[in-house]
Short mmCIF file of C-alpha atoms in Angstrom, two decimals:
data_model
loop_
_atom_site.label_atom_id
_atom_site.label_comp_id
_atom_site.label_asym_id
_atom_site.label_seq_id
_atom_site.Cartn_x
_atom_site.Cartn_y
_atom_site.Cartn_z
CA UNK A 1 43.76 17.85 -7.25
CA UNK A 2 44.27 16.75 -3.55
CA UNK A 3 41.65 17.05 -1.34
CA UNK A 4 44.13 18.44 0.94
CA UNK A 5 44.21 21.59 -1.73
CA UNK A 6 40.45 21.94 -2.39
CA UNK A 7 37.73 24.58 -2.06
CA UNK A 8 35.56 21.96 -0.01
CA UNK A 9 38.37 21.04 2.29
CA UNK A 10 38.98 24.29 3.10
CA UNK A 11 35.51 24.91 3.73
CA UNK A 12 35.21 21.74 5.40
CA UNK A 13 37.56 21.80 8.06
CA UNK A 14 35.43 25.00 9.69
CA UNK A 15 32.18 22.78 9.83
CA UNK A 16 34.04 19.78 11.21
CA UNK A 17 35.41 21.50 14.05
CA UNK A 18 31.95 22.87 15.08
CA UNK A 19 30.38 19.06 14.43
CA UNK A 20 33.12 17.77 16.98
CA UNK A 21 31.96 20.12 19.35
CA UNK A 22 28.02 19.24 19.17
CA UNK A 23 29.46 15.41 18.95
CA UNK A 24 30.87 15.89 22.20
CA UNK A 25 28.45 17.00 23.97
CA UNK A 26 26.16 14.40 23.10
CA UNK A 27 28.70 11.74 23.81
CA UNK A 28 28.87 13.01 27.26
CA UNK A 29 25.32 12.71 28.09
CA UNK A 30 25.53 9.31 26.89
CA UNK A 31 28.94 7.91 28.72
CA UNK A 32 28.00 9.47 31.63
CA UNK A 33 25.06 7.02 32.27
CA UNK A 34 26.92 3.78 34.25
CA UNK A 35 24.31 1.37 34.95
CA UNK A 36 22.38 -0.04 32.11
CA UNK A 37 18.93 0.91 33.53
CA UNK A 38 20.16 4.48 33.21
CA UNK A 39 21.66 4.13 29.92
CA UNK A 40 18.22 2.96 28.75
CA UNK A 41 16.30 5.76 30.44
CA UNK A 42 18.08 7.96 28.51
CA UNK A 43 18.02 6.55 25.19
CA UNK A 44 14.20 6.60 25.16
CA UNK A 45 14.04 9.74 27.07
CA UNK A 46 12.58 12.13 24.19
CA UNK A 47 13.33 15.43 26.01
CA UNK A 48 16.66 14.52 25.15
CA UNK A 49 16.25 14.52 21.35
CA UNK A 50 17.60 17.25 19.56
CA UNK A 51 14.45 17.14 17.23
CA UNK A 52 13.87 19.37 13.97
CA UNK A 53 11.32 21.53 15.82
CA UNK A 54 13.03 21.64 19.04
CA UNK A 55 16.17 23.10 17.10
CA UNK A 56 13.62 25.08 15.07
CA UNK A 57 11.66 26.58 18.40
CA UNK A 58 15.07 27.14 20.19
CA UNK A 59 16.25 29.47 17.19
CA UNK A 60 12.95 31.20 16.74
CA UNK A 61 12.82 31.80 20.58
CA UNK A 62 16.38 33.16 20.58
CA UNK A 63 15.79 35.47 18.03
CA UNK A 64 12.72 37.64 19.38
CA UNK A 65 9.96 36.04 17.45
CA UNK A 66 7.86 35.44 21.18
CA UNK A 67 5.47 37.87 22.33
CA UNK A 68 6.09 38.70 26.26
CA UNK A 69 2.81 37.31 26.77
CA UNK A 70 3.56 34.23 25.43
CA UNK A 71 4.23 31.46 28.23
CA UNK A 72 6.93 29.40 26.67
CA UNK A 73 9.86 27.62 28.56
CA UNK A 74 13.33 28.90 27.84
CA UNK A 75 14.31 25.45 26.04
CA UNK A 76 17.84 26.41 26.27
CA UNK A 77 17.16 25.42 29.98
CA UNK A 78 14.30 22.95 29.82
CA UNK A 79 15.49 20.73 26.64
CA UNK A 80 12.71 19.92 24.08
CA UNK A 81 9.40 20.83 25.50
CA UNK A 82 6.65 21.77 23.39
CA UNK A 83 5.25 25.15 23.28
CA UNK A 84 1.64 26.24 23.75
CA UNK A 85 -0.72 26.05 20.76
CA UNK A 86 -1.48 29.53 20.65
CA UNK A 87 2.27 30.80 19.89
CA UNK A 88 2.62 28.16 17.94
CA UNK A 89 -0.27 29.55 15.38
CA UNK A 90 1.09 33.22 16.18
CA UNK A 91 4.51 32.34 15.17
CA UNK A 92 3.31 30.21 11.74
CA UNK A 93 1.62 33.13 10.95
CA UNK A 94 4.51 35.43 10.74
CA UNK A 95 6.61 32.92 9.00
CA UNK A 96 4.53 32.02 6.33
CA UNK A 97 4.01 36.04 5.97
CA UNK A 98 7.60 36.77 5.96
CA UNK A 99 8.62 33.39 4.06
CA UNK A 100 6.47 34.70 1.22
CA UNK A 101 7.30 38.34 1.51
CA UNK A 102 11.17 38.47 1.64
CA UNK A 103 12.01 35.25 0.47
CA UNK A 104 9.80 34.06 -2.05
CA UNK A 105 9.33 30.58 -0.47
CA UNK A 106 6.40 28.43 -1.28
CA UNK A 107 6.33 26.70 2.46
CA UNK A 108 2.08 26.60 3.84
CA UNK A 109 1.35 27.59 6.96
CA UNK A 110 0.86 23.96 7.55
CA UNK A 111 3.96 23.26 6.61
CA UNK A 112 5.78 25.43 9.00
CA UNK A 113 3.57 24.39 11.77
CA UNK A 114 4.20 21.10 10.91
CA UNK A 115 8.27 21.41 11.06
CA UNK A 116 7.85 23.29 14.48
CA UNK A 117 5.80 20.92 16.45
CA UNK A 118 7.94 18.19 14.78
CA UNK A 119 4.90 16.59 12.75
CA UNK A 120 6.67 16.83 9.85
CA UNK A 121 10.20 16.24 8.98
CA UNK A 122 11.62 19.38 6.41
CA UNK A 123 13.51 17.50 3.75
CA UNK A 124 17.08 18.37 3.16
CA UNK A 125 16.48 21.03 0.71
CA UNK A 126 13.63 22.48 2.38
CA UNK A 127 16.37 22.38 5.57
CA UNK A 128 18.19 25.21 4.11
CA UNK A 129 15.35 27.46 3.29
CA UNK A 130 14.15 27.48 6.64
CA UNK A 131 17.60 28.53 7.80
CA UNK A 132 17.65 31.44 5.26
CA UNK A 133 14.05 32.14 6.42
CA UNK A 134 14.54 32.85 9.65
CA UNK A 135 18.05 34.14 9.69
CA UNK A 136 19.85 31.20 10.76
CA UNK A 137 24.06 31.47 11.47
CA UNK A 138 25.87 28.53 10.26
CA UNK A 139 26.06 26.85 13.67
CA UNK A 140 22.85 26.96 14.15
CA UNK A 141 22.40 25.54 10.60
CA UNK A 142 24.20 22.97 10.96
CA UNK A 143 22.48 21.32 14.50
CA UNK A 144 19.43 21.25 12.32
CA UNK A 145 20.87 19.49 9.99
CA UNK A 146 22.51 16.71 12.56
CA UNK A 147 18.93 16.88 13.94
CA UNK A 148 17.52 15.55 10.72
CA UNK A 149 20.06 13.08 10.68
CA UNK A 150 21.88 15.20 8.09
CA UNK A 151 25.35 15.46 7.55
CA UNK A 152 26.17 18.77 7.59
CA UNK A 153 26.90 21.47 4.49
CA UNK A 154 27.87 19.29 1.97
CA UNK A 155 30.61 21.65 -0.06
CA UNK A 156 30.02 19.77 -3.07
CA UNK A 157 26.67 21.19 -3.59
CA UNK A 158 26.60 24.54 -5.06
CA UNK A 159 23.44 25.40 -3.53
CA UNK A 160 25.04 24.79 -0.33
CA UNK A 161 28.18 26.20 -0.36
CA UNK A 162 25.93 29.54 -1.51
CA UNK A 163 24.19 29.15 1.60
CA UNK A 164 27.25 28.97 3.52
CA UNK A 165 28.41 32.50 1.85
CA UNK A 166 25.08 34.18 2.02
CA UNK A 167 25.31 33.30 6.10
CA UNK A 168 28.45 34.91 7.04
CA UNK A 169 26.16 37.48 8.57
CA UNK A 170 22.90 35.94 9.54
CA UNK A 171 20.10 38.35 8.18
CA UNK A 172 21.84 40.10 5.34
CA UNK A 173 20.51 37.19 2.01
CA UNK A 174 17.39 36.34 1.40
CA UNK A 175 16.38 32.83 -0.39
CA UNK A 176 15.91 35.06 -3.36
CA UNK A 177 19.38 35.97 -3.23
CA UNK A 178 20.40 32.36 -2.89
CA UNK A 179 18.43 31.36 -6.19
CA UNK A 180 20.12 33.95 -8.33
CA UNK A 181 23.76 33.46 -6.92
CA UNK A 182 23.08 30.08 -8.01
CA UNK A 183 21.62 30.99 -11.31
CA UNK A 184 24.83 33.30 -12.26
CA UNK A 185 26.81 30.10 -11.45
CA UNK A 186 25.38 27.40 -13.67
CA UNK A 187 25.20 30.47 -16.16
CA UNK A 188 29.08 31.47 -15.78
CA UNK A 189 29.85 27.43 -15.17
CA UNK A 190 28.23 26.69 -18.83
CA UNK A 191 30.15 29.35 -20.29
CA UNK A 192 33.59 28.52 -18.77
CA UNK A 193 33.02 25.03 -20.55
CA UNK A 194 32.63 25.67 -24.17
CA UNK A 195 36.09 26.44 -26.13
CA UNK A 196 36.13 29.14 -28.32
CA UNK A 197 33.96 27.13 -31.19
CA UNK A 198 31.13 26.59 -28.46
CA UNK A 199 31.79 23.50 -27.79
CA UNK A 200 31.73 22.00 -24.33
CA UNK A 201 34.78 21.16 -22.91
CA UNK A 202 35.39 19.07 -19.65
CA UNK A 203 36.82 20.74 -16.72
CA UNK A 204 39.49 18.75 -15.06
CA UNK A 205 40.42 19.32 -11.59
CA UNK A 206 43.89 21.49 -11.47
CA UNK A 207 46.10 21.86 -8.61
CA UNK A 208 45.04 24.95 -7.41
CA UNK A 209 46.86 27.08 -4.38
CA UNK A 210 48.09 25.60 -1.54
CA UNK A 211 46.22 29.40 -0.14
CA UNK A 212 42.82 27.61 -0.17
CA UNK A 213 44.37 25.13 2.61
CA UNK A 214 46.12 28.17 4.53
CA UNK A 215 42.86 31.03 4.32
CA UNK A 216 39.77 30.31 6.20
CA UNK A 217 36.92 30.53 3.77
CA UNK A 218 36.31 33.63 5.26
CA UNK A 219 39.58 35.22 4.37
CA UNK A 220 39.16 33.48 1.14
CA UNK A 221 36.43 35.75 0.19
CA UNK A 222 37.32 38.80 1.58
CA UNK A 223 36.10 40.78 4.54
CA UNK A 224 37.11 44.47 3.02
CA UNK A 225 35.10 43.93 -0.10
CA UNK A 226 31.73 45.08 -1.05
CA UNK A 227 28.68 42.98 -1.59
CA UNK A 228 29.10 42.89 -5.20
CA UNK A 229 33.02 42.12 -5.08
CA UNK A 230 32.67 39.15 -2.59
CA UNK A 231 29.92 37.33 -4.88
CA UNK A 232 31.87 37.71 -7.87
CA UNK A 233 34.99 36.20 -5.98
CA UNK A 234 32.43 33.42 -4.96
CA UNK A 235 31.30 32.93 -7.99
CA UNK A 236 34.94 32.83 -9.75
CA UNK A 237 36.03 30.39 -7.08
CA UNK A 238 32.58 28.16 -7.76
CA UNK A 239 33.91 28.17 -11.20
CA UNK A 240 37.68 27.43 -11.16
CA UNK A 241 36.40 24.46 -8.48
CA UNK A 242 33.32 23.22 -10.62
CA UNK A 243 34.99 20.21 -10.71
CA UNK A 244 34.42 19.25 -7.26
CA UNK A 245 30.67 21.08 -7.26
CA UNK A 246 28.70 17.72 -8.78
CA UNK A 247 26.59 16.77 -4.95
CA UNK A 248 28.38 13.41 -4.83
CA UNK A 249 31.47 11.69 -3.95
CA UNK A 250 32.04 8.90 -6.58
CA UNK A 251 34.40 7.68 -3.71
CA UNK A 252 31.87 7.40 -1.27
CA UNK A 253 29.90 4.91 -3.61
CA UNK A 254 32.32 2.70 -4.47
CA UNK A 255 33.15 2.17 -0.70
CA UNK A 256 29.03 1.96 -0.35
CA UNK A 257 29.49 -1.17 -3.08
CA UNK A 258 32.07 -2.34 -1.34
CA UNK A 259 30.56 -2.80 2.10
CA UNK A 260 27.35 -4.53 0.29
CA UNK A 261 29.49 -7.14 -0.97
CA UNK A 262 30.61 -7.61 2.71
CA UNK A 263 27.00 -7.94 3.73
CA UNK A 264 26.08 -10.25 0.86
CA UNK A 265 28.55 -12.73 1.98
CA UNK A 266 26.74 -12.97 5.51
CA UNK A 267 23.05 -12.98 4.11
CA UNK A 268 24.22 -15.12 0.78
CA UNK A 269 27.14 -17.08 1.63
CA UNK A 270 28.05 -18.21 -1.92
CA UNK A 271 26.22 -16.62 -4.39
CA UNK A 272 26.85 -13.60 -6.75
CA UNK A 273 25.67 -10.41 -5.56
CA UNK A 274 22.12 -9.68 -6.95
CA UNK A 275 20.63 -6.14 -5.43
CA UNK A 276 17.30 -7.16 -5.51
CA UNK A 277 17.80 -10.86 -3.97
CA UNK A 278 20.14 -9.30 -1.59
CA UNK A 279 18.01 -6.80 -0.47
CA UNK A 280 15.09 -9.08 -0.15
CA UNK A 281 17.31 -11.72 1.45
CA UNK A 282 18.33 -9.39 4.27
CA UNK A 283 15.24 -7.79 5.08
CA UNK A 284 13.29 -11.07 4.98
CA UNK A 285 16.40 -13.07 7.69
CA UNK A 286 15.39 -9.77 9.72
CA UNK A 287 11.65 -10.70 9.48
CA UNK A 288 10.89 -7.03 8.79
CA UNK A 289 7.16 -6.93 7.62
CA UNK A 290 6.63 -3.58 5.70
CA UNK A 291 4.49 -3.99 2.31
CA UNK A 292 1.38 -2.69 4.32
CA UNK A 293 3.21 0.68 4.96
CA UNK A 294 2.28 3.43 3.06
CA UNK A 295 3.05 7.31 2.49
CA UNK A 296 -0.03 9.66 3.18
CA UNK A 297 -0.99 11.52 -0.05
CA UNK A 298 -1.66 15.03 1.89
CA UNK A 299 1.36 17.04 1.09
CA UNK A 300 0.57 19.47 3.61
CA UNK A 301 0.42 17.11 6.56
CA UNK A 302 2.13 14.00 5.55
CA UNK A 303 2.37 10.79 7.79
CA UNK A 304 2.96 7.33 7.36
CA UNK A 305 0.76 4.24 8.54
CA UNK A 306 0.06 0.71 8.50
CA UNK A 307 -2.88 -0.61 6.92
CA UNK A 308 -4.91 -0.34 3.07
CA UNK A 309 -4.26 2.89 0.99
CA UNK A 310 -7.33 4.25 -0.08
CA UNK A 311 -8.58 5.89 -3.40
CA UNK A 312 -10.71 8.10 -4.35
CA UNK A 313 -13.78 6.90 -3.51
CA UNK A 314 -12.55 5.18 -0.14
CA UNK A 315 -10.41 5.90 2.59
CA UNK A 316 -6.98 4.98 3.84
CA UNK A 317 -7.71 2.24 6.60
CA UNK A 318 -5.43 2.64 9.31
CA UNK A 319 -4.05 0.30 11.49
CA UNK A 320 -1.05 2.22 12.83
CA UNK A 321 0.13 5.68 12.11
CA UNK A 322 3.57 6.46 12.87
CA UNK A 323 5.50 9.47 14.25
CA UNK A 324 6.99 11.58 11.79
CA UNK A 325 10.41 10.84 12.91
CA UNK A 326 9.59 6.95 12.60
CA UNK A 327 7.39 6.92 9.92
CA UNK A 328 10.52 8.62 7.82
CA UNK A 329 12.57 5.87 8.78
CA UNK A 330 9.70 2.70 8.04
CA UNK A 331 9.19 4.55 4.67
CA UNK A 332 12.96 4.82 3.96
CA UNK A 333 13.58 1.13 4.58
CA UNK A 334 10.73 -0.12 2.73
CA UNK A 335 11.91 1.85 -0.17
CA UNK A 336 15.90 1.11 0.68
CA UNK A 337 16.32 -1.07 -2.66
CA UNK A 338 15.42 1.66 -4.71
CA UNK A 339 17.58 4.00 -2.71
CA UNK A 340 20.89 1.46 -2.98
CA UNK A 341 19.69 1.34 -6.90
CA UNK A 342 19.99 4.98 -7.14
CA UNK A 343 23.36 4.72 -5.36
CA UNK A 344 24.84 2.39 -7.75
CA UNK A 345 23.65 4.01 -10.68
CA UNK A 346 26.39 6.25 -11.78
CA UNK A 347 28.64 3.54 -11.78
CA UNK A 348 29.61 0.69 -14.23
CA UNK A 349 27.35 -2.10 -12.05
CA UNK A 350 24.07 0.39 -11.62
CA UNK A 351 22.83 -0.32 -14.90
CA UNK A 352 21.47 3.58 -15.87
CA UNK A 353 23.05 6.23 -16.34
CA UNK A 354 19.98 8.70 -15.78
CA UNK A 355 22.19 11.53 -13.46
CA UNK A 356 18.58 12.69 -12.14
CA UNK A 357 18.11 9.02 -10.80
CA UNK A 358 21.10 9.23 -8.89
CA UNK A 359 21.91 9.28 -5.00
CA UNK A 360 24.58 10.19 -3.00
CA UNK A 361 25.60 8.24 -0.06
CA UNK A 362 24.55 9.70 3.15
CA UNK A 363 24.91 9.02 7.00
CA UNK A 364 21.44 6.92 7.15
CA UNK A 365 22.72 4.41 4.99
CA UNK A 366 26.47 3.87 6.75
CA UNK A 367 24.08 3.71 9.49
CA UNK A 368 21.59 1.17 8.41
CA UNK A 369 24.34 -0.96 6.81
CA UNK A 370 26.36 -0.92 9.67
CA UNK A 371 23.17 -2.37 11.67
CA UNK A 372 22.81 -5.14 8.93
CA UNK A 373 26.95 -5.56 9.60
CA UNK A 374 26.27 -6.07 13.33
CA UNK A 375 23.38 -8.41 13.64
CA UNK A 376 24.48 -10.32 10.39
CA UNK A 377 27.82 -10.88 11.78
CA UNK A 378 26.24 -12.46 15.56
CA UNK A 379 23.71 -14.54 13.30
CA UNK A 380 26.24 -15.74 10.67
CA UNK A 381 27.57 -19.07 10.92
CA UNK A 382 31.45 -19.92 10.93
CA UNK A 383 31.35 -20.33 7.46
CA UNK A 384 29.86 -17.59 6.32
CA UNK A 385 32.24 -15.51 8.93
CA UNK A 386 34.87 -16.68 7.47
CA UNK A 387 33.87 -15.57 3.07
CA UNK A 388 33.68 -12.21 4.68
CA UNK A 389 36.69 -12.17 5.74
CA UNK A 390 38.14 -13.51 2.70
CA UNK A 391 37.38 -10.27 0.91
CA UNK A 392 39.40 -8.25 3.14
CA UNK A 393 42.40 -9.97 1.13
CA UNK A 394 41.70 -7.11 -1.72
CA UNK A 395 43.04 -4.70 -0.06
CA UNK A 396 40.84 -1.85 -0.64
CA UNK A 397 40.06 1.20 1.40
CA UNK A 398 36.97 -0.64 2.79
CA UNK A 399 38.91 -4.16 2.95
CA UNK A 400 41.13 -2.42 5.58
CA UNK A 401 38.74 -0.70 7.44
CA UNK A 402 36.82 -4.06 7.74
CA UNK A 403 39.90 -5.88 9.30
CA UNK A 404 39.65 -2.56 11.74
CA UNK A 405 36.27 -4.00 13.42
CA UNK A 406 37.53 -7.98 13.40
CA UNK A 407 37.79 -7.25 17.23
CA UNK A 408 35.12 -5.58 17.88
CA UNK A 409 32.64 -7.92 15.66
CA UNK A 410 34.15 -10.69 17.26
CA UNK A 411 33.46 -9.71 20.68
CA UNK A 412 29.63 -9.46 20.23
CA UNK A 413 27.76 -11.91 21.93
CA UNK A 414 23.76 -12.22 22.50
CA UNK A 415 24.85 -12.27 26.40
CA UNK A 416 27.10 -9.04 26.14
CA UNK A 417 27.06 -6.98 29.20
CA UNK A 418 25.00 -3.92 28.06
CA UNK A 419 27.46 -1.39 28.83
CA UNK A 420 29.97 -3.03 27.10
CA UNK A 421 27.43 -3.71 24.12
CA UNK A 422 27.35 -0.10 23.85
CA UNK A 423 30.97 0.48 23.58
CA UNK A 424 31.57 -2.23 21.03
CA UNK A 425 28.25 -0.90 18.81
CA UNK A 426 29.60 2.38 18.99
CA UNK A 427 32.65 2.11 17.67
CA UNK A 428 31.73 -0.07 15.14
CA UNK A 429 29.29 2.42 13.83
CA UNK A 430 31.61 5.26 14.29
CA UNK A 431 34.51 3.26 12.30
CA UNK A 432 32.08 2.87 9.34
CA UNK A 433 31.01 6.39 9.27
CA UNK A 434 34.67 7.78 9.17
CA UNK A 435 35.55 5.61 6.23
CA UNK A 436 33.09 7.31 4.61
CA UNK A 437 33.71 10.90 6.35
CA UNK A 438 31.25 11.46 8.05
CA UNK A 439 30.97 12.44 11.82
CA UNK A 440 30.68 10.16 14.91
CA UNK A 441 27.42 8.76 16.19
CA UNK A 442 24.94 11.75 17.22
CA UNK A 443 22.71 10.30 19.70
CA UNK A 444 20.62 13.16 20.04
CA UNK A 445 18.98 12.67 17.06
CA UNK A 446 16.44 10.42 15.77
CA UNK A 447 17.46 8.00 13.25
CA UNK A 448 21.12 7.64 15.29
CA UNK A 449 19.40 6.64 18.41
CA UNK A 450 16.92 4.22 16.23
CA UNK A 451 20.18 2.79 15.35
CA UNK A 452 21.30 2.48 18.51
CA UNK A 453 19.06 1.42 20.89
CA UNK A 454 17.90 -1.46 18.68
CA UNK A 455 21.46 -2.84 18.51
CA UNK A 456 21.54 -2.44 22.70
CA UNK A 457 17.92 -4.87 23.02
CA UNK A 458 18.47 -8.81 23.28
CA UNK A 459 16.47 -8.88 20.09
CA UNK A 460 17.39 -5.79 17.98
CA UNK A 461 15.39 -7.49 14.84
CA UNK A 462 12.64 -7.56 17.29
CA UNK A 463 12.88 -4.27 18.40
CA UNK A 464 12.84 -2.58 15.31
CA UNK A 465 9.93 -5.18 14.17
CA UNK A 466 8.21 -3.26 17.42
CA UNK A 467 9.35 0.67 15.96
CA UNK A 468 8.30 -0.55 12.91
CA UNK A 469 4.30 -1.24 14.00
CA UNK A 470 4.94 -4.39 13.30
CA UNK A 471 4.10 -6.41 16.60
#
């Protein structure tokens, strides 16, 4: 089946249109800087990061949760400003009490104070329960997500293509409804595959209705029927579709392969592709010290630093401790081989085939690859230039989109003005993230901006060595 006649494209195209919008925006802020001092005010300007708990405190704010008394800028108006710690404890405590109550949630008071004063950093999953939690539309949803340096609903996930249906009316599903909506599924999906002897059968995709490209989603499920009705027409269509419903895009990692062959021929110009060599290779011609990083064992208030782990009997010594939003990213590249292992390992060249082990590709790593691209390409010699180019001669979705950025790679120079720099980065990046479908460069969040203004230094090795704690 065409993705053209698909339950997910017809659910995508809604989201995308929203994304553009928020894209937009952000791009604005950003082009309308014209001198470079300006353009790097902004980029390290954090009351211009849409942040998980700014996102998080705007919605709450919007929605009542304040107490008159309560001093607390309008951050609609002000951008991300903190709030006072005494509505911030007010507030935890009637999320926690209501998270519990109506929705069954295991999130600690910690935890929510955590995600609202942006010392923690909600995981993807835990991303959607705090929308459900506090009666989050879609919209709003989804700038959380692109504030976590998300991509937004991905419709190949049951769980959150049931969130999308549960929040056609903010208010009206708890989490607890989520969980069992997803229960009948996987109940009536197991069923649907066994053939009348009970054994299981493999669903195949079938070309299915032009009428899920024409209907909105909306439409799709029916505004004139009752509660009941529209989850059972969810539910059938979860079904007939559960073809498409598997998390991942098998698409999306053979492009990812594809682009690390591309970056093995600029970090090791003649020699097979080895993941862990590779890996090791790159990270090592970037001088990127990060063995003495280390994950905080407190689940409740996790952090990252620099320094010795401790045990039980002695404690962590601490060198550096990160922000959340940084100490995500140090932990994610130190652990980045196992990550691209996880990627590859539904395919013929991953070498498992454990389906709990494996990854989908998401925005951070076109991201992160498409940094390696850049500052590989300006460091590589003629030679090794020239063997990446070579593979563009397959002819592959990825070979073409490579010879796309010849220009633009070409063009970068140590001595680039830094306005042009940012022009040239950002389409590179943004060329890279459409091959693999997702949305444009979002510099109002975190990991994006990382990205970003580390490519825009003289040194961006340096720079991130500097992010990194490593000085």
């Amino acid at each position: 089946m065409s993705d053209e006649h698909s339950l997910t494209f017809a659910v995508q195209m809604e989201i995308n249109r929203y994304v553009d919008q928020q894209i937009a925006k952000a791009n604005a802020q950003l082009d309308c800087r014209q001198t470079a001092e300006e353009l790097r005010l902004f980029l390290i300007d954090d009351t211009k990061l849409a942040t998980p708990g700014f996102v998080l405190r705007r919605h709450i704010q919007s929605q009542g949760w304040l107490m008159p008394r309560e001093k607390c800028s309008d951050l609609n108006e002000t951008g991300n400003e903190p709030w006072p710690d005494e509505a911030i404890e007010r507030v935890v405590r009637d999320l926690s009490s209501a998270g519990v109550r109506y929705h069954d949630l295991d999130i600690k008071p910690a935890q929510w104070k955590g995600y609202l004063t942006d010392d923690a950093i909600p995981q993807r999953d835990i991303i959607f329960q705090l929308a459900i939690a506090t009666d989050m539309s879609r919209k709003t949803t989804t700038r959380l997500l692109m504030a976590c340096g998300e991509a937004p609903y991905n419709m190949r996930s049951p769980v959150e293509l049931i969130c999308w249906f549960c929040q056609r009316v903010p208010g009206t599903y708890t989490w607890k409804d989520v969980e069992r909506l997803l229960k009948k599924y996987r109940k009536c999906s197991a069923e649907a595959e066994k053939d009348a002897d009970g054994n299981r059968q493999q669903k195949e995709p079938v070309e299915d209705a032009t009428r899920l490209l024409r209907l909105g989603v909306d439409e799709l499920l029916g505004s004139d029927k009752t509660v009941p009705e529209a989850e059972q027409v969810l539910i059938d269509l979860m079904v007939d579709n559960r073809a498409e419903l598997r998390g991942f895009s098998q698409t999306a990692r053979n492009k990812y392969l594809r682009l690390l062959d591309y970056l093995n021929a600029l970090y090791c110009p003649g020699q097979p592709f080895n993941l862990s060599k590779f890996m090791k290779t790159m990270f090592e011609k970037q001088e990127w010290r990060l063995e003495d990083i280390h994950q905080g064992q407190d689940k409740e208030t996790p952090y990252v630093f620099r320094g010795v782990p401790g045990d039980h009997v002695r404690p962590n010594t601490v060198d550096h401790q990160f922000l959340p939003e940084i100490g995500e990213i140090a932990m994610l590249c130190k652990r980045y081989y196992f990550r691209a292992n996880a990627i590859r390992a539904s395919t013929d060249r991953g070498g498992y085939k454990d389906t709990k082990a494996w990854k989908a590709v998401d925005r951070r790593d076109v991201l992160l690859l498409g940094y390696f691209l850049i500052t590989g390409y300006m460091a590589a010699d003629k030679k090794a230039q020239a063997a990446l180019w070579a593979l563009t001669e397959w002819d592959g979705p990825m070979d073409r989109r490579m010879v796309l950025l010849r220009e633009d790679l070409n063009a970068l120079r140590r001595n680039t003005d830094l306005m042009e720099k940012k022009v040239l980065c950002c389409r590179i990046l943004n060329e890279l993230l459409s091959e693999f479908g997702f949305d444009s460069l979002y510099v109002l969040a975190s990991f994006d901006r990382f990205i970003l203004l580390s490519l825009l230094t003289d040194d961006p090795a340096r720079t991130i060595r500097y992010l990194l704690g490593a000085y």
